[in-house]
mmCIF file of C-alpha atoms in Angstrom:
data_model
loop_
_atom_site.group_PDB
_atom_site.id
_atom_site.type_symbol
_atom_site.label_atom_id
_atom_site.label_comp_id
_atom_site.label_asym_id
_atom_site.label_seq_id
_atom_site.Cartn_x
_atom_site.Cartn_y
_atom_site.Cartn_z
ATOM 1 C CA MET A 163 -23.914 -11.062 -24.630
ATOM 2 C CA GLU A 164 -20.441 -9.768 -25.457
ATOM 3 C CA LEU A 165 -18.238 -12.704 -26.468
ATOM 4 C CA ALA A 166 -14.725 -11.264 -26.193
ATOM 5 C CA PHE A 167 -13.977 -13.336 -23.069
ATOM 6 C CA LEU A 168 -14.244 -16.484 -25.220
ATOM 7 C CA HIS A 169 -11.228 -15.588 -27.396
ATOM 8 C CA PRO A 170 -8.834 -17.942 -25.500
ATOM 9 C CA LEU A 171 -11.005 -20.893 -26.576
ATOM 10 C CA TYR A 172 -10.324 -20.260 -30.253
ATOM 11 C CA GLU A 173 -6.619 -19.534 -30.079
ATOM 12 C CA ARG A 174 -5.877 -23.267 -29.909
ATOM 13 C CA PRO A 175 -7.221 -26.227 -31.912
ATOM 14 C CA GLY A 176 -9.598 -28.791 -30.444
ATOM 15 C CA PRO A 177 -10.888 -31.142 -29.360
ATOM 16 C CA TRP A 178 -12.218 -29.548 -26.182
ATOM 17 C CA ALA A 179 -13.720 -30.715 -22.920
ATOM 18 C CA SER A 180 -16.774 -28.672 -21.907
ATOM 19 C CA VAL A 181 -18.275 -29.148 -18.459
ATOM 20 C CA TYR A 182 -21.226 -27.479 -16.717
ATOM 21 C CA VAL A 183 -21.868 -28.059 -13.009
ATOM 22 C CA ASP A 184 -24.469 -26.830 -10.546
ATOM 23 C CA THR A 185 -23.124 -25.271 -7.324
ATOM 24 C CA SER A 186 -26.439 -23.955 -5.989
ATOM 25 C CA ARG A 187 -26.918 -26.660 -3.355
ATOM 26 C CA HIS A 188 -25.160 -26.096 -0.039
ATOM 27 C CA THR A 189 -25.543 -28.713 2.703
ATOM 28 C CA GLU A 190 -23.254 -30.615 5.019
ATOM 29 C CA HIS A 191 -22.993 -33.294 2.324
ATOM 30 C CA THR A 192 -22.008 -30.855 -0.463
ATOM 31 C CA PRO A 193 -18.207 -31.482 -0.353
ATOM 32 C CA GLN A 194 -18.703 -35.221 -0.785
ATOM 33 C CA GLU A 195 -21.324 -34.719 -3.498
ATOM 34 C CA ARG A 196 -19.009 -32.446 -5.451
ATOM 35 C CA HIS A 197 -16.153 -34.917 -5.057
ATOM 36 C CA LEU A 198 -18.378 -37.540 -6.688
ATOM 37 C CA THR A 199 -19.379 -35.046 -9.392
ATOM 38 C CA ALA A 200 -15.722 -34.353 -10.184
ATOM 39 C CA GLN A 201 -15.065 -38.058 -10.613
ATOM 40 C CA ALA A 202 -18.209 -38.548 -12.702
ATOM 41 C CA MET A 203 -17.406 -35.683 -15.086
ATOM 42 C CA ALA A 204 -13.826 -36.927 -15.592
ATOM 43 C CA ARG A 205 -15.137 -40.423 -16.242
ATOM 44 C CA GLU A 206 -17.746 -39.125 -18.709
ATOM 45 C CA LEU A 207 -15.080 -37.270 -20.675
ATOM 46 C CA ALA A 208 -12.846 -40.355 -20.725
ATOM 47 C CA ASP A 209 -15.719 -42.450 -22.073
ATOM 48 C CA GLN A 210 -16.119 -39.923 -24.906
ATOM 49 C CA GLY A 211 -12.440 -40.209 -25.849
ATOM 50 C CA ALA A 212 -10.804 -37.366 -23.940
ATOM 51 C CA ASP A 213 -7.133 -37.744 -23.085
ATOM 52 C CA GLU A 214 -6.149 -38.620 -19.511
ATOM 53 C CA ALA A 215 -4.360 -35.311 -18.837
ATOM 54 C CA THR A 216 -7.442 -33.277 -19.728
ATOM 55 C CA CYS A 217 -9.737 -35.535 -17.710
ATOM 56 C CA GLN A 218 -7.549 -35.092 -14.649
ATOM 57 C CA ALA A 219 -7.296 -31.320 -15.136
ATOM 58 C CA VAL A 220 -11.089 -31.135 -15.133
ATOM 59 C CA ARG A 221 -11.335 -33.397 -12.105
ATOM 60 C CA ARG A 222 -8.868 -31.262 -10.129
ATOM 61 C CA ALA A 223 -10.645 -28.036 -11.066
ATOM 62 C CA LEU A 224 -13.979 -29.453 -9.923
ATOM 63 C CA GLU A 225 -12.443 -30.767 -6.709
ATOM 64 C CA GLU A 226 -11.426 -27.183 -5.910
ATOM 65 C CA LEU A 227 -15.132 -26.288 -5.874
ATOM 66 C CA ARG A 228 -15.925 -28.720 -3.055
ATOM 67 C CA HIS A 229 -16.292 -25.925 -0.503
ATOM 68 C CA SER A 230 -17.318 -23.158 -2.890
ATOM 69 C CA THR A 231 -20.322 -21.024 -1.951
ATOM 70 C CA GLU A 232 -20.997 -19.915 -5.529
ATOM 71 C CA PRO A 233 -24.769 -19.498 -5.840
ATOM 72 C CA HIS A 234 -25.313 -20.945 -9.321
ATOM 73 C CA GLY A 235 -22.656 -22.965 -11.080
ATOM 74 C CA ARG A 236 -19.509 -23.056 -13.134
ATOM 75 C CA ALA A 237 -18.521 -23.911 -16.695
ATOM 76 C CA LEU A 238 -15.077 -25.312 -17.533
ATOM 77 C CA PHE A 239 -13.353 -25.582 -20.899
ATOM 78 C CA ALA A 240 -10.183 -27.660 -21.098
ATOM 79 C CA ARG A 241 -7.789 -29.196 -23.573
ATOM 80 C CA ASP A 242 -4.331 -30.769 -23.546
ATOM 81 C CA GLY A 243 -4.286 -31.131 -19.749
ATOM 82 C CA GLU A 244 -5.249 -27.513 -18.979
ATOM 83 C CA VAL A 245 -8.435 -25.725 -17.957
ATOM 84 C CA VAL A 246 -8.311 -22.683 -20.245
ATOM 85 C CA LEU A 247 -11.493 -20.915 -19.115
ATOM 86 C CA ASP A 248 -13.849 -21.448 -16.165
ATOM 87 C CA PRO A 249 -16.515 -18.700 -16.049
ATOM 88 C CA PRO A 250 -19.024 -18.629 -13.176
ATOM 89 C CA LEU A 251 -22.677 -18.953 -14.146
ATOM 90 C CA ALA A 252 -25.463 -16.499 -13.396
ATOM 91 C CA ARG A 253 -28.069 -19.275 -13.527
ATOM 92 C CA SER A 254 -27.837 -22.909 -12.499
ATOM 93 C CA PRO A 255 -27.726 -25.608 -15.200
ATOM 94 C CA GLN A 256 -30.536 -28.150 -15.028
ATOM 95 C CA GLN A 257 -27.980 -30.905 -14.497
ATOM 96 C CA ASP A 258 -24.244 -31.567 -14.460
ATOM 97 C CA TRP A 259 -22.851 -32.655 -17.829
ATOM 98 C CA ALA A 260 -19.646 -32.983 -19.820
ATOM 99 C CA GLN A 261 -18.846 -33.168 -23.531
ATOM 100 C CA TRP A 262 -15.756 -33.874 -25.619
ATOM 101 C CA ALA A 263 -16.017 -32.305 -29.086
ATOM 102 C CA PRO A 264 -14.031 -30.473 -31.792
ATOM 103 C CA LEU A 265 -15.358 -27.114 -30.539
ATOM 104 C CA PRO A 266 -16.012 -25.952 -26.982
ATOM 105 C CA ARG A 267 -19.722 -26.217 -26.147
ATOM 106 C CA VAL A 268 -20.299 -22.521 -25.429
ATOM 107 C CA ALA A 269 -23.878 -21.948 -26.627
ATOM 108 C CA PRO A 270 -25.408 -22.743 -23.177
ATOM 109 C CA LEU A 271 -23.503 -19.746 -21.781
ATOM 110 C CA LEU A 272 -25.916 -17.430 -23.599
ATOM 111 C CA GLU A 273 -28.662 -18.475 -21.195
ATOM 112 C CA LEU A 274 -26.626 -19.442 -18.141
ATOM 113 C CA ALA A 275 -24.107 -16.585 -18.084
ATOM 114 C CA GLY A 276 -25.099 -14.227 -20.863
ATOM 115 C CA GLU A 277 -27.346 -11.660 -19.249
ATOM 116 C CA ASP A 278 -26.414 -10.830 -15.673
ATOM 117 C CA PRO A 279 -27.021 -7.096 -15.300
ATOM 118 C CA VAL A 280 -25.019 -5.475 -12.541
ATOM 119 C CA CYS A 281 -26.954 -2.858 -10.552
ATOM 120 C CA VAL A 282 -25.903 0.034 -8.384
ATOM 121 C CA VAL A 283 -28.650 0.721 -5.842
ATOM 122 C CA ALA A 284 -28.503 4.306 -4.559
ATOM 123 C CA TYR A 285 -30.327 4.919 -1.289
ATOM 124 C CA VAL A 286 -30.999 8.635 -1.560
ATOM 125 C CA ASP A 287 -32.078 11.169 1.049
ATOM 126 C CA ARG A 288 -31.571 14.898 1.566
ATOM 127 C CA LYS A 289 -28.267 14.395 3.367
ATOM 128 C CA GLY A 290 -26.593 12.207 0.747
ATOM 129 C CA ALA A 291 -26.660 8.624 -0.533
ATOM 130 C CA ASP A 292 -25.287 5.149 0.073
ATOM 131 C CA PHE A 293 -24.360 2.988 -2.928
ATOM 132 C CA GLU A 294 -24.701 -0.783 -3.055
ATOM 133 C CA LEU A 295 -23.550 -3.052 -5.893
ATOM 134 C CA ARG A 296 -25.960 -5.908 -6.655
ATOM 135 C CA SER A 297 -25.609 -8.872 -9.022
ATOM 136 C CA SER A 298 -26.579 -12.524 -9.075
ATOM 137 C CA PHE A 299 -23.480 -13.163 -6.919
ATOM 138 C CA GLY A 300 -24.605 -10.992 -4.011
ATOM 139 C CA ARG A 301 -24.121 -7.439 -2.803
ATOM 140 C CA ASP A 302 -21.239 -5.136 -1.921
ATOM 141 C CA ASP A 303 -21.001 -1.696 -0.354
ATOM 142 C CA VAL A 304 -19.442 0.632 -2.938
ATOM 143 C CA GLY A 305 -19.423 3.864 -0.962
ATOM 144 C CA GLY A 306 -21.640 6.885 -1.286
ATOM 145 C CA VAL A 307 -21.649 10.612 -0.749
ATOM 146 C CA THR A 308 -22.371 12.944 2.178
ATOM 147 C CA GLY A 309 -23.748 16.322 1.175
ATOM 148 C CA ARG A 310 -24.331 19.507 3.115
ATOM 149 C CA GLN A 311 -26.033 18.782 6.420
ATOM 150 C CA TRP A 312 -27.631 22.177 7.137
ATOM 151 C CA PRO A 313 -30.178 23.585 6.540
ATOM 152 C CA LEU A 314 -32.294 20.612 5.429
ATOM 153 C CA HIS A 315 -35.856 21.239 6.627
ATOM 154 C CA ARG A 316 -38.463 23.859 5.846
ATOM 155 C CA THR A 317 -40.401 25.770 8.494
ATOM 156 C CA GLY A 318 -44.068 26.706 8.572
ATOM 157 C CA SER A 319 -43.453 30.465 8.892
ATOM 158 C CA VAL A 320 -43.895 32.828 5.951
ATOM 159 C CA ASP A 321 -42.074 36.005 7.132
ATOM 160 C CA TRP A 322 -39.121 37.322 5.143
ATOM 161 C CA SER A 323 -36.430 35.685 7.262
ATOM 162 C CA GLU A 324 -38.114 32.297 7.044
ATOM 163 C CA ARG A 325 -38.595 32.570 3.272
ATOM 164 C CA HIS A 326 -34.881 33.319 3.072
ATOM 165 C CA PHE A 327 -34.201 30.255 5.224
ATOM 166 C CA GLN A 328 -36.392 28.074 2.992
ATOM 167 C CA LEU A 329 -34.511 29.272 -0.076
ATOM 168 C CA ARG A 330 -31.299 28.150 1.603
ATOM 169 C CA VAL A 331 -32.955 24.753 2.244
ATOM 170 C CA GLU A 332 -33.807 24.477 -1.461
ATOM 171 C CA ASN A 333 -30.205 25.347 -2.332
ATOM 172 C CA THR A 334 -28.955 22.663 0.045
ATOM 173 C CA TRP A 335 -31.188 20.021 -1.547
ATOM 174 C CA GLU A 336 -30.093 20.992 -5.048
ATOM 175 C CA HIS A 337 -26.433 20.974 -4.044
ATOM 176 C CA ASN A 338 -26.731 17.539 -2.461
ATOM 177 C CA ALA A 339 -28.649 16.126 -5.453
ATOM 178 C CA ALA A 340 -25.897 17.352 -7.783
ATOM 179 C CA GLU A 341 -23.181 15.799 -5.596
ATOM 180 C CA ILE A 342 -25.067 12.488 -5.467
ATOM 181 C CA ALA A 343 -25.536 12.482 -9.249
ATOM 182 C CA ASP A 344 -21.830 13.169 -9.830
ATOM 183 C CA ALA A 345 -20.761 10.431 -7.423
ATOM 184 C CA LEU A 346 -23.264 7.972 -8.915
ATOM 185 C CA ALA A 347 -21.982 8.650 -12.431
ATOM 186 C CA VAL A 348 -18.418 7.921 -11.263
ATOM 187 C CA CYS A 349 -19.585 4.758 -9.497
ATOM 188 C CA GLN A 350 -21.334 3.547 -12.651
ATOM 189 C CA GLU A 351 -18.220 4.102 -14.721
ATOM 190 C CA GLU A 352 -15.975 2.312 -12.228
ATOM 191 C CA THR A 353 -18.290 -0.695 -11.767
ATOM 192 C CA GLY A 354 -19.631 -0.916 -15.333
ATOM 193 C CA ALA A 355 -23.151 -1.165 -13.889
ATOM 194 C CA ASP A 356 -25.950 -1.886 -16.349
ATOM 195 C CA LEU A 357 -28.655 -0.414 -14.105
ATOM 196 C CA LEU A 358 -28.917 2.411 -11.587
ATOM 197 C CA ILE A 359 -31.742 1.944 -9.089
ATOM 198 C CA LEU A 360 -32.727 5.036 -7.091
ATOM 199 C CA VAL A 361 -34.460 4.415 -3.761
ATOM 200 C CA GLY A 362 -35.981 7.186 -1.657
ATOM 201 C CA ASP A 363 -38.709 9.815 -1.759
ATOM 202 C CA ASP A 364 -40.059 10.651 -5.212
ATOM 203 C CA ARG A 365 -38.762 14.224 -5.149
ATOM 204 C CA GLU A 366 -35.272 13.217 -4.062
ATOM 205 C CA GLN A 367 -35.054 10.498 -6.709
ATOM 206 C CA ARG A 368 -36.255 12.863 -9.400
ATOM 207 C CA SER A 369 -33.734 15.545 -8.392
ATOM 208 C CA VAL A 370 -30.841 13.084 -8.690
ATOM 209 C CA HIS A 371 -32.186 11.531 -11.904
ATOM 210 C CA GLU A 372 -32.413 14.931 -13.610
ATOM 211 C CA ARG A 373 -28.807 15.767 -12.754
ATOM 212 C CA LEU A 374 -27.275 12.556 -14.079
ATOM 213 C CA PRO A 375 -25.453 12.708 -17.433
ATOM 214 C CA GLN A 376 -27.781 12.129 -20.374
ATOM 215 C CA ARG A 377 -25.943 8.904 -21.300
ATOM 216 C CA LEU A 378 -27.141 7.327 -18.037
ATOM 217 C CA HIS A 379 -30.807 8.293 -18.144
ATOM 218 C CA ASP A 380 -31.892 5.086 -19.886
ATOM 219 C CA LEU A 381 -30.163 3.012 -17.184
ATOM 220 C CA VAL A 382 -32.137 4.534 -14.305
ATOM 221 C CA VAL A 383 -35.016 2.834 -12.482
ATOM 222 C CA GLU A 384 -36.794 4.736 -9.702
ATOM 223 C CA ALA A 385 -38.046 2.559 -6.845
ATOM 224 C CA SER A 386 -40.235 4.702 -4.606
ATOM 225 C CA ARG A 387 -39.858 3.376 -1.093
ATOM 226 C CA GLY A 388 -39.532 6.463 1.094
ATOM 227 C CA ALA A 389 -36.486 7.667 2.987
ATOM 228 C CA GLY A 390 -34.670 4.971 4.945
ATOM 229 C CA SER A 391 -36.193 2.040 3.006
ATOM 230 C CA ARG A 392 -34.100 -0.831 1.684
ATOM 231 C CA LEU A 393 -34.746 -2.973 -1.394
ATOM 232 C CA LEU A 394 -35.335 -6.671 -0.807
ATOM 233 C CA ASP A 395 -33.422 -9.197 -2.877
ATOM 234 C CA GLU A 396 -36.608 -10.128 -4.728
ATOM 235 C CA ASP A 397 -37.169 -6.464 -5.643
ATOM 236 C CA VAL A 398 -33.721 -6.222 -7.200
ATOM 237 C CA GLU A 399 -34.134 -9.561 -8.971
ATOM 238 C CA ARG A 400 -37.460 -8.435 -10.445
ATOM 239 C CA ILE A 401 -35.893 -5.225 -11.777
ATOM 240 C CA ARG A 402 -32.926 -7.143 -13.190
ATOM 241 C CA THR A 403 -35.230 -9.678 -14.875
ATOM 242 C CA GLU A 404 -37.366 -6.940 -16.402
ATOM 243 C CA HIS A 405 -34.200 -5.314 -17.750
ATOM 244 C CA ILE A 406 -33.064 -8.606 -19.339
ATOM 245 C CA HIS A 407 -36.451 -9.134 -20.995
ATOM 246 C CA ASP A 408 -36.633 -5.539 -22.234
ATOM 247 C CA ARG A 409 -33.194 -5.725 -23.857
ATOM 248 C CA ALA A 410 -33.910 -9.105 -25.457
ATOM 249 C CA ASP A 411 -37.306 -7.930 -26.695
ATOM 250 C CA ALA A 412 -35.741 -4.833 -28.261
ATOM 251 C CA GLU A 413 -33.059 -6.860 -30.081
ATOM 252 C CA LEU A 414 -35.598 -9.412 -31.309
ATOM 253 C CA GLU A 415 -37.869 -6.627 -32.551
ATOM 254 C CA ARG A 416 -34.913 -5.118 -34.400
ATOM 255 C CA PHE A 417 -34.201 -8.506 -35.987
ATOM 256 C CA LEU A 418 -37.814 -9.020 -37.070
ATOM 257 C CA ALA A 419 -37.923 -5.588 -38.669
ATOM 258 C CA ALA A 420 -34.575 -6.112 -40.424
ATOM 259 C CA ARG A 421 -35.766 -9.266 -42.205
ATOM 260 C CA SER A 422 -37.691 -7.112 -44.704
ATOM 261 C CA PRO A 423 -35.576 -5.846 -47.635
ATOM 262 C CA ASP A 424 -34.778 -2.128 -47.797
ATOM 263 C CA ASP A 425 -35.195 0.138 -50.839
ATOM 264 C CA GLU A 426 -32.094 -1.409 -52.384
ATOM 265 C CA GLY A 427 -33.470 -4.911 -51.920
ATOM 266 C CA ARG A 428 -31.054 -5.815 -49.119
ATOM 267 C CA ALA A 429 -32.303 -7.453 -45.948
ATOM 268 C CA GLY A 430 -30.612 -6.493 -42.703
ATOM 269 C CA ALA A 431 -31.110 -9.938 -41.151
ATOM 270 C CA VAL A 432 -30.953 -13.581 -42.196
ATOM 271 C CA GLU A 433 -32.059 -16.875 -40.679
ATOM 272 C CA GLY A 434 -31.424 -20.533 -41.382
ATOM 273 C CA VAL A 435 -28.106 -22.378 -41.477
ATOM 274 C CA PRO A 436 -27.123 -21.889 -45.162
ATOM 275 C CA ALA A 437 -27.666 -18.102 -45.072
ATOM 276 C CA LEU A 438 -25.874 -17.784 -41.746
ATOM 277 C CA ILE A 439 -22.877 -19.770 -42.930
ATOM 278 C CA GLU A 440 -22.572 -17.512 -45.967
ATOM 279 C CA ALA A 441 -22.762 -14.424 -43.747
ATOM 280 C CA ALA A 442 -20.168 -15.872 -41.344
ATOM 281 C CA ARG A 443 -17.733 -16.658 -44.167
ATOM 282 C CA GLU A 444 -18.088 -13.061 -45.385
ATOM 283 C CA HIS A 445 -17.672 -11.627 -41.841
ATOM 284 C CA ARG A 446 -21.084 -9.949 -42.024
ATOM 285 C CA ILE A 447 -22.666 -11.140 -38.760
ATOM 286 C CA ASP A 448 -23.322 -8.094 -36.578
ATOM 287 C CA GLU A 449 -25.273 -9.938 -33.869
ATOM 288 C CA LEU A 450 -26.076 -13.635 -33.614
ATOM 289 C CA LEU A 451 -29.497 -14.762 -32.335
ATOM 290 C CA ILE A 452 -29.908 -18.291 -31.008
ATOM 291 C CA ARG A 453 -32.972 -20.112 -29.740
ATOM 292 C CA PRO A 454 -31.350 -22.972 -27.789
ATOM 293 C CA ASP A 455 -34.242 -25.360 -28.393
ATOM 294 C CA GLY A 456 -34.425 -24.563 -32.130
ATOM 295 C CA ALA A 457 -34.112 -27.422 -34.592
ATOM 296 C CA ASP A 458 -31.098 -25.885 -36.346
ATOM 297 C CA ALA A 459 -29.090 -25.192 -33.179
ATOM 298 C CA HIS A 460 -27.777 -28.765 -33.024
ATOM 299 C CA ARG A 461 -27.687 -29.286 -36.782
ATOM 300 C CA GLU A 462 -24.391 -30.715 -38.055
ATOM 301 C CA VAL A 463 -22.133 -28.398 -40.029
ATOM 302 C CA TRP A 464 -18.516 -28.743 -41.070
ATOM 303 C CA ILE A 465 -15.664 -26.585 -39.854
ATOM 304 C CA GLY A 466 -12.034 -26.021 -40.751
ATOM 305 C CA GLU A 467 -9.179 -24.696 -38.661
ATOM 306 C CA ASP A 468 -10.175 -21.027 -39.025
ATOM 307 C CA PRO A 469 -13.441 -19.459 -37.786
ATOM 308 C CA ASP A 470 -14.608 -18.470 -41.276
ATOM 309 C CA GLN A 471 -14.044 -21.982 -42.610
ATOM 310 C CA LEU A 472 -17.470 -23.552 -42.204
ATOM 311 C CA ALA A 473 -19.930 -25.181 -44.558
ATOM 312 C CA VAL A 474 -23.171 -27.123 -44.709
ATOM 313 C CA ARG A 475 -21.450 -30.064 -46.409
ATOM 314 C CA ARG A 476 -17.953 -31.438 -45.976
ATOM 315 C CA THR A 477 -17.354 -31.333 -49.719
ATOM 316 C CA ASP A 478 -18.020 -27.580 -49.680
ATOM 317 C CA LEU A 479 -14.965 -27.056 -47.471
ATOM 318 C CA LYS A 480 -12.793 -29.065 -49.854
ATOM 319 C CA ILE A 481 -13.994 -26.896 -52.729
ATOM 320 C CA LEU A 482 -12.914 -23.881 -50.669
ATOM 321 C CA GLY A 483 -9.454 -25.429 -50.350
ATOM 322 C CA GLU A 484 -9.671 -26.631 -46.729
ATOM 323 C CA GLN A 485 -8.016 -30.024 -46.345
ATOM 324 C CA ASN A 486 -8.879 -30.693 -42.696
ATOM 325 C CA SER A 487 -12.485 -30.655 -41.504
ATOM 326 C CA TRP A 488 -14.572 -31.741 -38.545
ATOM 327 C CA SER A 489 -18.287 -31.931 -37.818
ATOM 328 C CA ALA A 490 -19.684 -29.538 -35.199
ATOM 329 C CA ARG A 491 -22.952 -28.139 -33.912
ATOM 330 C CA ALA A 492 -24.218 -25.187 -35.925
ATOM 331 C CA ASP A 493 -24.697 -22.932 -32.876
ATOM 332 C CA ASP A 494 -21.164 -23.459 -31.553
ATOM 333 C CA ALA A 495 -19.609 -23.075 -35.004
ATOM 334 C CA LEU A 496 -21.428 -19.791 -35.586
ATOM 335 C CA ILE A 497 -20.458 -18.502 -32.150
ATOM 336 C CA ARG A 498 -16.807 -19.178 -33.007
ATOM 337 C CA SER A 499 -17.239 -17.039 -36.125
ATOM 338 C CA ALA A 500 -18.992 -14.318 -34.115
ATOM 339 C CA VAL A 501 -16.134 -14.210 -31.588
ATOM 340 C CA ALA A 502 -13.605 -13.802 -34.388
ATOM 341 C CA THR A 503 -15.421 -10.717 -35.728
ATOM 342 C CA ASP A 504 -16.325 -9.233 -32.316
ATOM 343 C CA ALA A 505 -20.069 -9.765 -32.810
ATOM 344 C CA PRO A 506 -22.301 -10.270 -29.749
ATOM 345 C CA ALA A 507 -24.883 -13.035 -29.372
ATOM 346 C CA LEU A 508 -28.346 -13.216 -27.836
ATOM 347 C CA ALA A 509 -30.364 -16.126 -26.457
ATOM 348 C CA VAL A 510 -33.836 -15.473 -27.884
ATOM 349 C CA SER A 511 -35.330 -17.418 -24.978
ATOM 350 C CA LEU A 512 -34.543 -14.426 -22.740
ATOM 351 C CA ALA A 513 -37.113 -12.325 -24.617
ATOM 352 C CA ALA A 514 -40.499 -12.143 -22.905
ATOM 353 C CA GLN A 515 -42.486 -11.835 -26.145
ATOM 354 C CA ALA A 516 -40.518 -14.101 -28.487
ATOM 355 C CA PRO A 517 -42.572 -15.638 -31.341
ATOM 356 C CA GLN A 518 -42.031 -19.386 -31.607
ATOM 357 C CA ASP A 519 -41.047 -19.164 -35.274
ATOM 358 C CA ALA A 520 -38.382 -16.480 -34.969
ATOM 359 C CA PRO A 521 -35.728 -16.910 -35.994
ATOM 360 C CA VAL A 522 -36.712 -19.786 -38.273
ATOM 361 C CA GLY A 523 -34.986 -22.948 -37.077
ATOM 362 C CA GLY A 524 -33.688 -21.140 -34.012
ATOM 363 C CA LEU A 525 -30.709 -19.414 -35.659
ATOM 364 C CA GLY A 526 -30.584 -15.897 -37.093
ATOM 365 C CA ALA A 527 -28.370 -12.863 -37.365
ATOM 366 C CA LEU A 528 -28.455 -9.125 -37.819
ATOM 367 C CA LEU A 529 -26.034 -8.193 -40.585
ATOM 368 C CA ARG A 530 -23.364 -5.608 -41.087
ATOM 369 C CA TRP A 531 -22.640 -4.325 -44.556
ATOM 370 C CA LYS A 532 -19.153 -3.476 -45.799
#
């Protein structure tokens, strides 16, 4: 998960209100239920010591969701009477909850909003293609391409004139496949799609696939359905889920391999809170790995005003010259450091084949070397 969108949360000091709400239920009673949720979350924050202005800002923001049709949920981060960030979620939280703490509680976003691959589904036939954008928030028509319309079909004759005609048919198919591939490449660039799903006859899919730029080949999934077929929502969701697992598995495998020292005796990955804090202070975290249920994820660490001011013990920060310090969860403190150095983060739970003991304690990182 790229973390750049979290920068506004670390441009101002805490404490912060963090709220996660489920918006997946839609009935005639939903507006009233969400009104009660808004009141409950504001009350919960007040009980934890949040100021009145921030509690009311959260309540108003949640009230605005009373008639929302969002399919999953929303997170809100507020301070000093203002909701600073309110990203939609790609998965529903198990329950509504609110927290008032020195740092925004962002670690749950890795699972709830972190991996939401956007797909362009291309329905391909010999005449052209229609493009459809799919994500966890629904679908949108994003255009398509109409190729040459004649000639498109072979004949059964084998005389010279018919062979000439069939050659023209082949040329038409190749021309249309090239036009579809060009248009699909532009569509991918404009939408930032993570996946390109080709639907149609095998030959037509293959012709388009081969003509796509090399940089897009690893993003392509061919779904053989025959001309005129449409993908069901569950088909798209299965492909998206497989993509999430494959990416997480690949990153976890890279982490496991990097734990072994190289020829110079340097390991490319570390795990455990003390090693991670040292890497964060030295700006060497290249990618942060978090197992949300790991024992170290909620371990107490100490933070200063700047992202690289963190320590296992409060006295360590004083030795480093930091006069002000606060206790925080290890996962949220490390994410703050990762944001500051433009490092991404991964929820290990998204990997299909994740060993239970990796990373040890639930926190690890791939390293960059200066």
